[in-house]
Tab-separated table of C-alpha atoms in Angstrom:
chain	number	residue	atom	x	y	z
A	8	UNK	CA	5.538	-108.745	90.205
A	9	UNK	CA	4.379	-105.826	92.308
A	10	UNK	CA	3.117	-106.337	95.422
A	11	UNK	CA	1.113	-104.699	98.425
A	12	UNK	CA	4.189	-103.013	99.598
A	13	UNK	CA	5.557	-101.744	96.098
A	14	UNK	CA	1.995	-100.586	94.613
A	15	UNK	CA	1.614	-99.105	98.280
A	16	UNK	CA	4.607	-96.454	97.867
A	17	UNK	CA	3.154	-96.306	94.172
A	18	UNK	CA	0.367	-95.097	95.928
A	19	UNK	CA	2.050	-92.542	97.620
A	20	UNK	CA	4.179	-91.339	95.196
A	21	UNK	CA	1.856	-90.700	92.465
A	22	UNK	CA	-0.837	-88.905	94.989
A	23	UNK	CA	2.335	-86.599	95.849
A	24	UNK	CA	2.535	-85.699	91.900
A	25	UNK	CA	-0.520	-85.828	90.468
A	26	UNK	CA	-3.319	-84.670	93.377
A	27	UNK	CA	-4.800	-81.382	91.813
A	28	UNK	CA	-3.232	-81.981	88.369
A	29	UNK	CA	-5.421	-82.249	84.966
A	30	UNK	CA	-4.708	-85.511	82.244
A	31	UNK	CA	-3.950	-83.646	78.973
A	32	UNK	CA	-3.896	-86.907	77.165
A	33	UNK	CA	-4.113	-90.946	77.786
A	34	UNK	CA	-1.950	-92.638	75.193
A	35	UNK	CA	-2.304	-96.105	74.764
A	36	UNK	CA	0.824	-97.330	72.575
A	37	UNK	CA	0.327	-101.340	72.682
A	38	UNK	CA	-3.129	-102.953	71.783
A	39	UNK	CA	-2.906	-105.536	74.160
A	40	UNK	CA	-3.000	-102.696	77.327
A	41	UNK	CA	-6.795	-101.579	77.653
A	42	UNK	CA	-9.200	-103.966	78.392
A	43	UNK	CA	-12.217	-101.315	78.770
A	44	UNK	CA	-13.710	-98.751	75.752
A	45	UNK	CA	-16.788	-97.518	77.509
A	46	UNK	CA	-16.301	-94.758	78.178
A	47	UNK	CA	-13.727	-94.159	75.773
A	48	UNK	CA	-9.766	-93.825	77.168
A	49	UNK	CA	-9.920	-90.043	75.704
A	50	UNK	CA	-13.221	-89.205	77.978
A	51	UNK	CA	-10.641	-88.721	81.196
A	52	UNK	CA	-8.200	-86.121	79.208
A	53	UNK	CA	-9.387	-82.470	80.638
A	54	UNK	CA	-10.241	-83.792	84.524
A	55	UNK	CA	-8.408	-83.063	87.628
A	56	UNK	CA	-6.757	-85.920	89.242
A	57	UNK	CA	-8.486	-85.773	92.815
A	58	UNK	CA	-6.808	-89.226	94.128
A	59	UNK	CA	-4.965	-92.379	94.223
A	60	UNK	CA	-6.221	-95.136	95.955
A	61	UNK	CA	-5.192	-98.761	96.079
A	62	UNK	CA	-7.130	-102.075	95.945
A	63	UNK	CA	-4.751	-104.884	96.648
A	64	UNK	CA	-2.342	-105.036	93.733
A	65	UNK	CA	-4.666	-102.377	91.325
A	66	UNK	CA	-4.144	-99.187	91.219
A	67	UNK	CA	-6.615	-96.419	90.740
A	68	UNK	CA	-6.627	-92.494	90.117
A	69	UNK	CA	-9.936	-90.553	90.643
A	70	UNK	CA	-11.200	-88.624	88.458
A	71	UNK	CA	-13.069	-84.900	88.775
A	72	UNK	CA	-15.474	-86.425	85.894
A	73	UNK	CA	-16.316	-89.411	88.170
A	74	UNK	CA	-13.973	-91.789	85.975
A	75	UNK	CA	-11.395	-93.754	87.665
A	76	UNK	CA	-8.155	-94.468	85.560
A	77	UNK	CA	-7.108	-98.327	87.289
A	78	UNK	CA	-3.829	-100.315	86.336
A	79	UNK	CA	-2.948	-103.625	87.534
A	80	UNK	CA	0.771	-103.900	86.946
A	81	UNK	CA	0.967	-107.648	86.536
A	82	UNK	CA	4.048	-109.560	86.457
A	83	UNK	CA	6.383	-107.516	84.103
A	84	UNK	CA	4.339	-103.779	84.259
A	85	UNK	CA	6.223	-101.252	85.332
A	86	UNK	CA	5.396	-97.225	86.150
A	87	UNK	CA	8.268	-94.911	85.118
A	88	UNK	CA	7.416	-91.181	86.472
A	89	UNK	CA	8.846	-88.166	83.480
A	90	UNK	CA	9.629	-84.718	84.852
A	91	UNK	CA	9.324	-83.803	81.335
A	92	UNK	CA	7.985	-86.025	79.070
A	93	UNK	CA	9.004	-86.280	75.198
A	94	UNK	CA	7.640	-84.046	73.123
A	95	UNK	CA	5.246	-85.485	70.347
A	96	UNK	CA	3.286	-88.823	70.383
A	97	UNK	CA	4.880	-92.132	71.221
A	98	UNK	CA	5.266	-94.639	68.367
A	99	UNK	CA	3.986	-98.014	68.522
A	100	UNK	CA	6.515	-100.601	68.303
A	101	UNK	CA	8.297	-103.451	70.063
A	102	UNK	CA	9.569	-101.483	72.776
A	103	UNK	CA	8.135	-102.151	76.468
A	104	UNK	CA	5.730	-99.007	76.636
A	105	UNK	CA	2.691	-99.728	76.832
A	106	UNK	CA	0.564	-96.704	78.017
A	107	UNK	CA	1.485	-93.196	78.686
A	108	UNK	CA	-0.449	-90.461	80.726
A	109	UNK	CA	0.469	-86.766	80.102
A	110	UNK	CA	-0.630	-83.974	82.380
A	111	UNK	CA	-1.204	-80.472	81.416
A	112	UNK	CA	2.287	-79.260	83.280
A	113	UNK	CA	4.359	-81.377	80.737
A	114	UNK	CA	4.884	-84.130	83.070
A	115	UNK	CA	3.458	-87.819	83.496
A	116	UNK	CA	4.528	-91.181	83.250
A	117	UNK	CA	4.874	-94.119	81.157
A	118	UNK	CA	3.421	-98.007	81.697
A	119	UNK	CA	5.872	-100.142	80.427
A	120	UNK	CA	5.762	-103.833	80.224
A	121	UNK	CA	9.078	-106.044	79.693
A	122	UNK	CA	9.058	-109.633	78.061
A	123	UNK	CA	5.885	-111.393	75.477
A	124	UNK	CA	3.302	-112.288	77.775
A	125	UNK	CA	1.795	-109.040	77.778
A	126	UNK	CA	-0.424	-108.951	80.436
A	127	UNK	CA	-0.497	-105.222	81.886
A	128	UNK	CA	-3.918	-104.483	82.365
A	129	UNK	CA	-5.401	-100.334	81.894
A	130	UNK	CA	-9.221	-99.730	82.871
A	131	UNK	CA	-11.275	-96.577	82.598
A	132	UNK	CA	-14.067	-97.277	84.416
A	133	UNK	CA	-17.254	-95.239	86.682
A	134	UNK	CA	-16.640	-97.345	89.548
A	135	UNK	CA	-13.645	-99.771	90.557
A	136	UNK	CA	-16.195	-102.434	91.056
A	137	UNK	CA	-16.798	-103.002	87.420
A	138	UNK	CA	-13.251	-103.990	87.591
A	139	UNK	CA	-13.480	-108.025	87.725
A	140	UNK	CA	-10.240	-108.640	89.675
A	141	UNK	CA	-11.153	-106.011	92.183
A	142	UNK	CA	-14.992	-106.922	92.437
A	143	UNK	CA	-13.754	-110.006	93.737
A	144	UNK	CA	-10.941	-109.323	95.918
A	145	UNK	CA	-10.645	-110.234	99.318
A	146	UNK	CA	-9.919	-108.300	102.118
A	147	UNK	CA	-6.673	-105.872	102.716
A	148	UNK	CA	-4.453	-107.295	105.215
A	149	UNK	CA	-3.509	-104.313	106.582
A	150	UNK	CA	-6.930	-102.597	107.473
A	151	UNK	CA	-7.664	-102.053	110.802
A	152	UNK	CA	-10.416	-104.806	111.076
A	153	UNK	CA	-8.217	-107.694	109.758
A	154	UNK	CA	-7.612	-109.188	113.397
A	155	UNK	CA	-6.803	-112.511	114.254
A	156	UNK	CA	-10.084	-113.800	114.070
A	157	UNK	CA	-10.623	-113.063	111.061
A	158	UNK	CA	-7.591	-114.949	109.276
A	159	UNK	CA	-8.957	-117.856	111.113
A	160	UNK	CA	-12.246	-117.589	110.065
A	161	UNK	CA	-10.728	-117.224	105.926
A	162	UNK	CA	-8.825	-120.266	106.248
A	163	UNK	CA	-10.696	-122.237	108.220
A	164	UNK	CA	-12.388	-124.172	105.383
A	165	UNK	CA	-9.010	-124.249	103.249
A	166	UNK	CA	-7.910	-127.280	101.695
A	167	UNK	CA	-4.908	-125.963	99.804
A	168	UNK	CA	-1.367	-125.098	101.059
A	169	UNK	CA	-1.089	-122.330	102.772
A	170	UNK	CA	1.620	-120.989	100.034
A	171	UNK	CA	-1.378	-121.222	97.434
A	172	UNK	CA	-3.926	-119.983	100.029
A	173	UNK	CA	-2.308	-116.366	100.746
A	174	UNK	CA	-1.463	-115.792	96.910
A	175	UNK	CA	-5.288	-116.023	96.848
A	176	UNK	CA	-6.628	-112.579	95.610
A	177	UNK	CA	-10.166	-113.410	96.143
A	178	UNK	CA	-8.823	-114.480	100.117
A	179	UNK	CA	-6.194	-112.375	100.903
A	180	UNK	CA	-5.794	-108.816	98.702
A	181	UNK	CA	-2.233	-108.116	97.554
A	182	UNK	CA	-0.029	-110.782	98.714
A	183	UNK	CA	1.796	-112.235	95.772
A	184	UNK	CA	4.920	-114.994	94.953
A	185	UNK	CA	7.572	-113.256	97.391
A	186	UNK	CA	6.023	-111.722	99.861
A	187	UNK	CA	3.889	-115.288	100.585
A	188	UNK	CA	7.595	-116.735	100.678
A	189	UNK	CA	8.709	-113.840	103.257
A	190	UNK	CA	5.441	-114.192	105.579
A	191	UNK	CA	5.862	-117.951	105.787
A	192	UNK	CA	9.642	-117.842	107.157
A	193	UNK	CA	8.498	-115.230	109.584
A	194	UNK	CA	5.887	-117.422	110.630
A	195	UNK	CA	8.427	-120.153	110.717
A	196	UNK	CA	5.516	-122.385	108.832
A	197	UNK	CA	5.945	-124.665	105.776
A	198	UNK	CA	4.338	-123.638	102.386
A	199	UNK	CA	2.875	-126.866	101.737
A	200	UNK	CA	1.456	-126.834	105.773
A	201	UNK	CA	-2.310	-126.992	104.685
A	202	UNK	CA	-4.320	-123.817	105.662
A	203	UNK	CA	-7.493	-125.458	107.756
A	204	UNK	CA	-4.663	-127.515	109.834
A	205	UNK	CA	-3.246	-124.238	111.386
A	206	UNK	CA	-4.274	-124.101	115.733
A	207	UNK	CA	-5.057	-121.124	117.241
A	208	UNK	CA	-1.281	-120.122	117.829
A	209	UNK	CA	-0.267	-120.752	114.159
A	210	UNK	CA	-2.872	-118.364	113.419
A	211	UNK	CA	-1.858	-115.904	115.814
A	212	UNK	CA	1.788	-116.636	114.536
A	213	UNK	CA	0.667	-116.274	110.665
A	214	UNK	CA	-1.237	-113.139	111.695
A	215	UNK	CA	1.740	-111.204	113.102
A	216	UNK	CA	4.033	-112.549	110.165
A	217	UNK	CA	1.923	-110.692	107.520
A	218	UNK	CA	0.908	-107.985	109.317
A	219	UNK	CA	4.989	-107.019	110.435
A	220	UNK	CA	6.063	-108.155	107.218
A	221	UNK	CA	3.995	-106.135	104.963
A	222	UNK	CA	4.308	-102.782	107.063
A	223	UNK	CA	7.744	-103.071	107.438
A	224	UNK	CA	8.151	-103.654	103.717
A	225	UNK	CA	5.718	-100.706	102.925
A	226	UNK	CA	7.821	-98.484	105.526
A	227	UNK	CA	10.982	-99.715	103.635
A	228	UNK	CA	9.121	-98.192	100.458
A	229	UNK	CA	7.957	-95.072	101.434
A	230	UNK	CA	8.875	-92.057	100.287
A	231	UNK	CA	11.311	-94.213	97.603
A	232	UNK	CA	11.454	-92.781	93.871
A	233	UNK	CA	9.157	-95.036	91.685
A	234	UNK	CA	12.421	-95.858	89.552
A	235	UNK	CA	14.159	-97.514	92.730
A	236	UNK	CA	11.024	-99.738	94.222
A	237	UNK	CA	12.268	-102.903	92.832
A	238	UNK	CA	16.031	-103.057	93.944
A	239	UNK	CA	14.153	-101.887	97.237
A	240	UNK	CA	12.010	-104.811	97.406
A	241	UNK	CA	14.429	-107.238	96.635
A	242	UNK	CA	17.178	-105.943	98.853
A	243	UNK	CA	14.748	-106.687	102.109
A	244	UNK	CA	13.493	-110.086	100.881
A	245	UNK	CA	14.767	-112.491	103.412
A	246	UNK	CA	14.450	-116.003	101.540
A	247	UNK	CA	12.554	-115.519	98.220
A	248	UNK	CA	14.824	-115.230	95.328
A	249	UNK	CA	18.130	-116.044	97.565
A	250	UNK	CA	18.027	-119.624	96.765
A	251	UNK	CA	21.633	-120.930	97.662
A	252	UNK	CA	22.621	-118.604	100.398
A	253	UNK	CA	22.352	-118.758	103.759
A	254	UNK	CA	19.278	-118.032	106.090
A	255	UNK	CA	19.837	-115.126	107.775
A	256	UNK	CA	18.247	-116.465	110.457
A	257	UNK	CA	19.737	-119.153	111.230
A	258	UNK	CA	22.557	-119.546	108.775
A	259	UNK	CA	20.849	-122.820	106.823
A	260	UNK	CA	20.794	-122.875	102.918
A	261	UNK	CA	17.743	-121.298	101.672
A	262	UNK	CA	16.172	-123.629	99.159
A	263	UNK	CA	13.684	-123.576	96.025
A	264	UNK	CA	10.571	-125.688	94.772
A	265	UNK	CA	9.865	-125.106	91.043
A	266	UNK	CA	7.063	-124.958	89.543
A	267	UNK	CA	5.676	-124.652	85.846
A	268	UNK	CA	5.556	-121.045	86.195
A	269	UNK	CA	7.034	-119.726	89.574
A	270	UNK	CA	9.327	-121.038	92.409
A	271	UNK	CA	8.930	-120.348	96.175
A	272	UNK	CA	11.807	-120.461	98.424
A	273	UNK	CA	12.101	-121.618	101.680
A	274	UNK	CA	14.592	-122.625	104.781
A	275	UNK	CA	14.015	-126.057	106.011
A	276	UNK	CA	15.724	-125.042	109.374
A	277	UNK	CA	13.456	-122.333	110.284
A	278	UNK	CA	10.044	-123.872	108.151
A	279	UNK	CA	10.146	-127.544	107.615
A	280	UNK	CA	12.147	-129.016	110.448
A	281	UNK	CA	15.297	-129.378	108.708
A	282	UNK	CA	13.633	-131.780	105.999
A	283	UNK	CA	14.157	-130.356	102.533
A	284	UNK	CA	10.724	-130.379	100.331
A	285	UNK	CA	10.066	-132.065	97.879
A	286	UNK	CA	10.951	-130.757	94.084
A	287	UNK	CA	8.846	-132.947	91.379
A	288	UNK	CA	10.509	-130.870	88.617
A	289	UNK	CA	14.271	-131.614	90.334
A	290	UNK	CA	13.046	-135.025	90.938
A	291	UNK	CA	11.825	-135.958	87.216
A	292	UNK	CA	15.390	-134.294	85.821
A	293	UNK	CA	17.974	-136.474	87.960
A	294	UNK	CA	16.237	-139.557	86.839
């Protein structure tokens, strides 16, 4: 899934190519893609594209009309940028694209979704608000006002693990599956630590984890082609999806905890004091 760092450089990249270009058309190619018809998709074709912003993991480009064109990428979307795009509508099928978006210079790109949970997300709305997952999102880690203090003050009533607690849009905006993994080995904490239990150190030590992991994963990004942000991402991931292999921290064997939907990986060296965690789904199979 996209994260900060990836729909960061998205950011970036698509401000560089679309500021001061007009939508010809909005082509929505799989039913399941927009989840808003007032105003109607086809009321942003004709407008100038005056920015790109991003709020946590969404995606949004402003509009000369006062519409704002938002995607959330989810956990298989995908944004493929066409110097020249096909001539012709796109046919619906069972082929990934999902959405495409075709300027008046011939260019634009495509939202594409891989695999059958199909759950890439397109919004045309008159304010960002009205979106629901960004009405409620929390704040952005790396604004200028997200100190120390106020990490404490999110998780000081937090009952859950602090692996569950920073995938928390509604507490923390953007941080997803790996990049919780990454900040939690920088922070040398374990992801089942619970989040109210940290002391003012932990904090200060979970503070500069996500902060230096995040903008040195966004610097990593920038100025990357929007084809190439994935093998980017997962060619500076430390511990998350390296199950197996060694820490490169300390040379111990980075290891996984399943769950129903997702795993998180960890190094009990560096995290957990050298004591492996426990794995219910592992557990239930070797019986």
């Amino acid at each position: 899934m996209p994260e900060l760092p990836e729909v960061e450089a998205l950011k970036d990249f698509l401000a560089e190519h679309l500021a001061g270009r007009r939508v010809a058309r909005v082509l929505p190619v799989a039913v399941s893609v927009l989840k808003t018809y007032d105003p109607p998709v086809t009321a942003v074709e004709g407008s100038e594209i005056t920015a790109v912003r991003r709020y946590g993991k969404f995606l949004a480009l402003e509009t000369s009309g006062g519409l704002h064109l938002v995607t959330h990428l989810a956990r298989a979307g995908w944004l493929q940028w066409r110097d020249r795009l096909p001539d012709g509508p796109p046919r619906p099928g069972k082929g990934p694209l999902a959405l495409r978006v075709a300027l008046d210079t011939g260019e634009g790109f495509d939202l594409t979704e891989a695999g059958t949970q199909k759950r890439l997300a397109v919004y045309l709305v008159r304010d960002p608000l009205e979106v629901a997952g960004i009405a409620r999102l929390g704040p952005d880690p790396l604004a200028a006002d997200f100190g120390e203090e106020r990490l404490a003050a999110l998780l000081a009533e937090e009952r859950r693990q602090l692996k569950g607690a920073l995938r928390d849009q509604s507490l923390i905006a953007g941080v997803g599956n790996a990049y919780s993994d990454e900040i939690l080995h920088a922070a040398r904490m374990s992801p089942f630590k619970l989040a109210a239990s940290l002391t003012p150190e932990e904090v200060r030590r979970l503070h500069e984890a996500l902060r230096t992991t995040l903008t040195e994963a966004v610097e990593r990004s920038r100025g990357v082609a929007a084809g190439r942000l994935k093998a980017e991402k997962k060619s500076g991931l430390r511990v998350h999806g390296r199950t197996g292999e060694p820490c490169p921290v300390c040379g111990d064997i980075v290891r996984e905890v399943s769950f129903a939907d997702s795993s998180l990986q960890y190094c009990p060296t560096c995290q957990t004091g050298g004591k492996p965690l426990a794995d219910r789904r592992l557990s239930r199979l070797l019986k």
